[in-house]
mmCIF file of N, CA and C in Angstrom:
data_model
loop_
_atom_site.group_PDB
_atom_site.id
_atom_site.type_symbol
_atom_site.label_atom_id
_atom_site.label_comp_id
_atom_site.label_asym_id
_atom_site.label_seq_id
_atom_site.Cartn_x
_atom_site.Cartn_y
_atom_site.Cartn_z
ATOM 1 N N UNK A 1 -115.633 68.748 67.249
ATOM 2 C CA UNK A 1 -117.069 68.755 67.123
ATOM 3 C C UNK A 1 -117.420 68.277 65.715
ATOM 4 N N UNK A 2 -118.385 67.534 66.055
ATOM 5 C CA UNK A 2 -118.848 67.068 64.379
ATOM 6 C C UNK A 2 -120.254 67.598 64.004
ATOM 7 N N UNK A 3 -120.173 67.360 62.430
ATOM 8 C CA UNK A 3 -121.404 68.126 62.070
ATOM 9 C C UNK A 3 -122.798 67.840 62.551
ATOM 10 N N UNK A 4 -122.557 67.036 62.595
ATOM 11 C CA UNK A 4 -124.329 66.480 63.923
ATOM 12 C C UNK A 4 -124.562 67.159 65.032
ATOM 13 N N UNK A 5 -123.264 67.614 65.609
ATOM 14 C CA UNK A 5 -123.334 68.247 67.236
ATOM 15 C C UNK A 5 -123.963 69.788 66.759
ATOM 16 N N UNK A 6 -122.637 70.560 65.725
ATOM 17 C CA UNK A 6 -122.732 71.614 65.444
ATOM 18 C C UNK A 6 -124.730 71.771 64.913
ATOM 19 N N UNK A 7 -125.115 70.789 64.097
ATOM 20 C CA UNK A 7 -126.356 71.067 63.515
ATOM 21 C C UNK A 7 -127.485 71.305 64.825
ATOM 22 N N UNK A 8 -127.492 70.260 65.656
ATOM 23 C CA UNK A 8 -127.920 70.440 66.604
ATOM 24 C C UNK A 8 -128.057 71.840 67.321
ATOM 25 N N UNK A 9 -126.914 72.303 67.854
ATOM 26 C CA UNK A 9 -126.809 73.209 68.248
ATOM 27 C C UNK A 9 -127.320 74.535 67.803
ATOM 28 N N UNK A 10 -126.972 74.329 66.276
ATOM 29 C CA UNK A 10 -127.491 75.876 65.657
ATOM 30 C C UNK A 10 -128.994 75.741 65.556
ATOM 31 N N UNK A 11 -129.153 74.293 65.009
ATOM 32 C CA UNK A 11 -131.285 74.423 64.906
ATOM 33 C C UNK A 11 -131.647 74.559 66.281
ATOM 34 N N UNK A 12 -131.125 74.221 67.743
ATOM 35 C CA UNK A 12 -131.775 74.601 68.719
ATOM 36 C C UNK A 12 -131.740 76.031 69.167
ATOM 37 N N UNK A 13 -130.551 76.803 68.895
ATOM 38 C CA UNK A 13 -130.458 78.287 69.800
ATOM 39 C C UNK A 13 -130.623 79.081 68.164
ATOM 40 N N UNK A 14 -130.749 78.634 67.132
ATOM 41 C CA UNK A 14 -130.769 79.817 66.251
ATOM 42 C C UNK A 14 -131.987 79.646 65.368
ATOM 43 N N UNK A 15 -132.400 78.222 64.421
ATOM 44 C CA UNK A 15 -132.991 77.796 64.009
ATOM 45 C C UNK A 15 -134.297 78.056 64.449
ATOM 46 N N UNK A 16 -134.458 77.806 65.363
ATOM 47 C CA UNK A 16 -135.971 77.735 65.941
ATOM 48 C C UNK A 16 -136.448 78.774 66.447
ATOM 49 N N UNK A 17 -135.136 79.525 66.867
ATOM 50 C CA UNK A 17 -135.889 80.679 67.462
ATOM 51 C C UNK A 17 -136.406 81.926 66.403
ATOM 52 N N UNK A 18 -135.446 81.594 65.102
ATOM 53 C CA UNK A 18 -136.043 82.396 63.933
ATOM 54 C C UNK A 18 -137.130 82.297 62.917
ATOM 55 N N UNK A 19 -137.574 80.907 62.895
ATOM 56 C CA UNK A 19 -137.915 79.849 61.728
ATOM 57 C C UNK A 19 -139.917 80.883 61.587
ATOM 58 N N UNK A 20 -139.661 80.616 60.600
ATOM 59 C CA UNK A 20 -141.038 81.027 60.617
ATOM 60 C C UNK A 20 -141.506 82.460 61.046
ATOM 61 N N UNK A 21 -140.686 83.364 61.751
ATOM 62 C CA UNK A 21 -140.797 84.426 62.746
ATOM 63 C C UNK A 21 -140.928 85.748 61.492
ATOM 64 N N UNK A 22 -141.570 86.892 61.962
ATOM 65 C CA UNK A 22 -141.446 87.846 61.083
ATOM 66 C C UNK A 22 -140.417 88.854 62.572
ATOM 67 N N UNK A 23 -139.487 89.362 61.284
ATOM 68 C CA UNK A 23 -138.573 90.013 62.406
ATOM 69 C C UNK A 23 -138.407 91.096 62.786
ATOM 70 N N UNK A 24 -139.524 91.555 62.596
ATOM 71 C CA UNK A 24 -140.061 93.381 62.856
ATOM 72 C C UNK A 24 -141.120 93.199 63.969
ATOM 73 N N UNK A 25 -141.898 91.998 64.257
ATOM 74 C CA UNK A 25 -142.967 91.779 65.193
ATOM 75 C C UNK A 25 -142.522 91.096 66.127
ATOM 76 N N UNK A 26 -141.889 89.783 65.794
ATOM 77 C CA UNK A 26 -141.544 88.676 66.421
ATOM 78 C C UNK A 26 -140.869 88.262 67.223
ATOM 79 N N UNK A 27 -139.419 89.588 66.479
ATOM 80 C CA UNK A 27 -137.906 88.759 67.358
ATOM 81 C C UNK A 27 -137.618 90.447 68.248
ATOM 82 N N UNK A 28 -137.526 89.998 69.432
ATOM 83 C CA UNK A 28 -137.925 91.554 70.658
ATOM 84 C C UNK A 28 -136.527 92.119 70.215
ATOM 85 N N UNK A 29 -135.366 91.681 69.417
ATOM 86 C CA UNK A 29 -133.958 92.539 69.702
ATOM 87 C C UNK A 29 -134.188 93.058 68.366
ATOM 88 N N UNK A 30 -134.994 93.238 67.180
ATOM 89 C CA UNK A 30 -134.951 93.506 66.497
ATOM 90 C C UNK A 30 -136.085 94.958 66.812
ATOM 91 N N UNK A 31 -137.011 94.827 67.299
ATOM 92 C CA UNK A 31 -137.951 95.741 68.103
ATOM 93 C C UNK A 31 -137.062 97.321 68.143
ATOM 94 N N UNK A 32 -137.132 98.214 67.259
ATOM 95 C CA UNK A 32 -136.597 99.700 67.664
ATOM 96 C C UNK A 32 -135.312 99.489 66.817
ATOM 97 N N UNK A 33 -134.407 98.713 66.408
ATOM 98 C CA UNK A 33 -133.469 98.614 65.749
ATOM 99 C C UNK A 33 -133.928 98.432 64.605
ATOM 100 N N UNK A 34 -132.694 98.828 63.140
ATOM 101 C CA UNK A 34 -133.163 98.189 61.858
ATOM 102 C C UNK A 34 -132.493 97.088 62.159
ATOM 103 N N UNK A 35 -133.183 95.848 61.030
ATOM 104 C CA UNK A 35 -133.009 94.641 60.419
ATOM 105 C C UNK A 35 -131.793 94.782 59.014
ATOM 106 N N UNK A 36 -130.990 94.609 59.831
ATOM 107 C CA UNK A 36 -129.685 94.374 59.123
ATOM 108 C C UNK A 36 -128.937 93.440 59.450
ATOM 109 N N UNK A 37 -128.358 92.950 58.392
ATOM 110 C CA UNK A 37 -127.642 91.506 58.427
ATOM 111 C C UNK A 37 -126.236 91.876 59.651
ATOM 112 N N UNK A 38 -126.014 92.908 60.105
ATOM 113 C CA UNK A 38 -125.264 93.377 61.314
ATOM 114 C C UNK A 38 -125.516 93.392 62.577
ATOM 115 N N UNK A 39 -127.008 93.136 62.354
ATOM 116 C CA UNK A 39 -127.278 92.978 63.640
ATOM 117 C C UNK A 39 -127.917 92.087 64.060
ATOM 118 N N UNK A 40 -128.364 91.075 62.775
ATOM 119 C CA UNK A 40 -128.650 89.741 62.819
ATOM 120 C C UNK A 40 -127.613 88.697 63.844
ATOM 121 N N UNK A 41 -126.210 89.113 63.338
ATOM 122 C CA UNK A 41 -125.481 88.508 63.645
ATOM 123 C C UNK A 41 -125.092 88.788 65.000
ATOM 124 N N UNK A 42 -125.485 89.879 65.270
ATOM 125 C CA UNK A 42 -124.937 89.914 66.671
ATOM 126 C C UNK A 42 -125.639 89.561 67.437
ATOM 127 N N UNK A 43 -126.631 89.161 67.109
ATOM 128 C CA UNK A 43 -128.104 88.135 67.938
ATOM 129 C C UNK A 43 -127.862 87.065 67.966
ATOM 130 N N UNK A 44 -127.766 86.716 66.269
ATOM 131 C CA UNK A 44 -127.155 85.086 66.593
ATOM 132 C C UNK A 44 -125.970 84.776 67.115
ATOM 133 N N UNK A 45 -124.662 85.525 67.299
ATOM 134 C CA UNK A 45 -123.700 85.344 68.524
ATOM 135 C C UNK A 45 -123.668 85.550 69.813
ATOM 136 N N UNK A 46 -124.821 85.947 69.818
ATOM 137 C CA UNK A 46 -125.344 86.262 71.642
ATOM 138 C C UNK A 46 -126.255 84.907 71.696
ATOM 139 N N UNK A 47 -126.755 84.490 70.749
ATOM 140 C CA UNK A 47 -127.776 83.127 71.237
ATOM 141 C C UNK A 47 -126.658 81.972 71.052
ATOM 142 N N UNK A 48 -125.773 81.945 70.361
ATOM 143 C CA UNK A 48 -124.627 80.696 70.434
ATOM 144 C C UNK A 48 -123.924 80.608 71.638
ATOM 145 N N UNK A 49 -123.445 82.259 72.065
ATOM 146 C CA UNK A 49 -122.621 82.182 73.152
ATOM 147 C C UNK A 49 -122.729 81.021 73.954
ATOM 148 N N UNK A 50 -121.533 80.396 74.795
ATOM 149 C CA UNK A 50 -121.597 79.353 75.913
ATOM 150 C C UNK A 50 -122.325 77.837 75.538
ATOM 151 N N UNK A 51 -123.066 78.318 74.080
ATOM 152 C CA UNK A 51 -123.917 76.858 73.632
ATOM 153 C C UNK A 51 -122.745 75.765 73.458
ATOM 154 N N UNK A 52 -121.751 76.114 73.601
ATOM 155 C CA UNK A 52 -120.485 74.934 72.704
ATOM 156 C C UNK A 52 -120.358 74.047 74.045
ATOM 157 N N UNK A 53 -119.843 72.755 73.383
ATOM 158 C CA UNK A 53 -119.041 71.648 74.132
ATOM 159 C C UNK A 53 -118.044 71.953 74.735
ATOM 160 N N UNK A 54 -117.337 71.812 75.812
ATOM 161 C CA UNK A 54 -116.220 72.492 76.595
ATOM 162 C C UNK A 54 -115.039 72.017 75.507
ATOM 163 N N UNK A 55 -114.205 73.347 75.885
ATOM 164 C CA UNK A 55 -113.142 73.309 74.894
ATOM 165 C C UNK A 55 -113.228 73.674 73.114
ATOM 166 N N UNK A 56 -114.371 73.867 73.010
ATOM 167 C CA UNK A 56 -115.047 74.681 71.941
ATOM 168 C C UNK A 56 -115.657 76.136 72.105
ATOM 169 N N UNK A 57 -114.726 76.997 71.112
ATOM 170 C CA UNK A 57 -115.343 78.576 71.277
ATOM 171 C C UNK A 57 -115.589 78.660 70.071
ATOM 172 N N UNK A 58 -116.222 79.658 69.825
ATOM 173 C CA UNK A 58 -116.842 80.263 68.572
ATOM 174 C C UNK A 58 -116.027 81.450 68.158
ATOM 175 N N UNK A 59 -114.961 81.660 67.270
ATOM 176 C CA UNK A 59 -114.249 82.647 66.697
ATOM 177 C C UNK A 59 -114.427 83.403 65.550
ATOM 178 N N UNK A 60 -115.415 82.998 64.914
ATOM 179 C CA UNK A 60 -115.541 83.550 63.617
ATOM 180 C C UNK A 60 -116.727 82.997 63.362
ATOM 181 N N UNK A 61 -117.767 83.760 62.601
ATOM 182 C CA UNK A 61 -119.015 83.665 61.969
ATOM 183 C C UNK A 61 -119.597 84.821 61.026
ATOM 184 N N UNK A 62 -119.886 84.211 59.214
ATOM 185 C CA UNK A 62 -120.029 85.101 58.608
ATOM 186 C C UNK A 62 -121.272 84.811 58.338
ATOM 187 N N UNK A 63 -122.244 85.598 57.646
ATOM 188 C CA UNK A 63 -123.088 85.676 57.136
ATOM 189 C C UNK A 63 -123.798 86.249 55.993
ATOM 190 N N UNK A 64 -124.174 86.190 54.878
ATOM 191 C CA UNK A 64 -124.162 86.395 53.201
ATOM 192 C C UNK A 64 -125.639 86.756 53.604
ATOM 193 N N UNK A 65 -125.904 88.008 53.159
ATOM 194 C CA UNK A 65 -127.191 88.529 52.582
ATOM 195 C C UNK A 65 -127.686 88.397 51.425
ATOM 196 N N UNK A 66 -126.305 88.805 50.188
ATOM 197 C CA UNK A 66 -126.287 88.257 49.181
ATOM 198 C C UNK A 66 -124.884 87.871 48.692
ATOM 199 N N UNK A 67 -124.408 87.650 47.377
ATOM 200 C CA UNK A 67 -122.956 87.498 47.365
ATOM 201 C C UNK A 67 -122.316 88.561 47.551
ATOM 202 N N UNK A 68 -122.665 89.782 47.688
ATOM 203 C CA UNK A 68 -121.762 90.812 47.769
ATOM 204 C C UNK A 68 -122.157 91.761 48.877
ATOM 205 N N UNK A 69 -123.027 91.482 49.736
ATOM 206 C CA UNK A 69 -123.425 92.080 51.367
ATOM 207 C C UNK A 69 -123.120 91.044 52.683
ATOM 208 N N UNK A 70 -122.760 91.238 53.273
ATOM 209 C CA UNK A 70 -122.228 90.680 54.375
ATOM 210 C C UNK A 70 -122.160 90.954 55.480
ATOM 211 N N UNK A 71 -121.777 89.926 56.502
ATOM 212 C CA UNK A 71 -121.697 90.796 57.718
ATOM 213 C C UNK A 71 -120.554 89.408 58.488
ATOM 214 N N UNK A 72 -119.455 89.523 58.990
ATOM 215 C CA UNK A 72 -118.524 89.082 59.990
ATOM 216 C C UNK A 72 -118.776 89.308 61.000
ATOM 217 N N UNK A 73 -118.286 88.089 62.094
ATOM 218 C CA UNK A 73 -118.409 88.253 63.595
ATOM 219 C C UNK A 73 -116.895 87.655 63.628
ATOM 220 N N UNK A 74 -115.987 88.056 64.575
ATOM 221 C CA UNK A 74 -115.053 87.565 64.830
ATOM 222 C C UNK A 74 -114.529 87.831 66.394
ATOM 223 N N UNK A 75 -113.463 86.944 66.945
ATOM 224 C CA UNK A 75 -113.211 87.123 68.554
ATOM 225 C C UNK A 75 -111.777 87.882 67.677
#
C-alpha cells in the first residue's frame, strides 16, 4: 500500500468523521464515556476495521496525546 491509498483511507473513515466535530456532543461513542486518547483509539480501529485493500491488515496503531501520553492498539 502506498501513501496515497493509506491517506485516502484514513481522511475518509477517520478524518472526516472527526474534523471539525466537538467530541462530547458530536461523536455518539464518545456520548457517556470519557474522552481519552484510549478510547479514541478504539473508535478509530473500529472505523479502519475491513477499510484495507485485500491482503492488508492493520496490526498496530499508536497515538500521541502528548510526547509522554499515549495510547497503542495492537493485533
Amino acid at each position: 500500500m502506498n501513501f496515497h491509498e493509506l491517506k485516502q483511507i484514513v481522511g475518509t473513515y477517520v478524518i472526516s468523521y472527526f474534523d471539525h466535530k466537538n467530541f462530547e456532543t458530536d461523536i455518539p461513542e464518545f456520548k457517556g464515556n470519557v474522552q481519552t486518547v484510549e478510547n479514541l483509539i478504539r473508535i478509530i480501529v473500529d472505523k479502519l476495521c475491513g477499510k484495507w485493500p485485500k491482503g492488508i491488515d492493520l496490526i498496530s496503531l499508536k497515538i500521541f496525546e502528548t510526547t509522554d501520553n499515549w495510547a497503542e492498539y495492537s493485533v
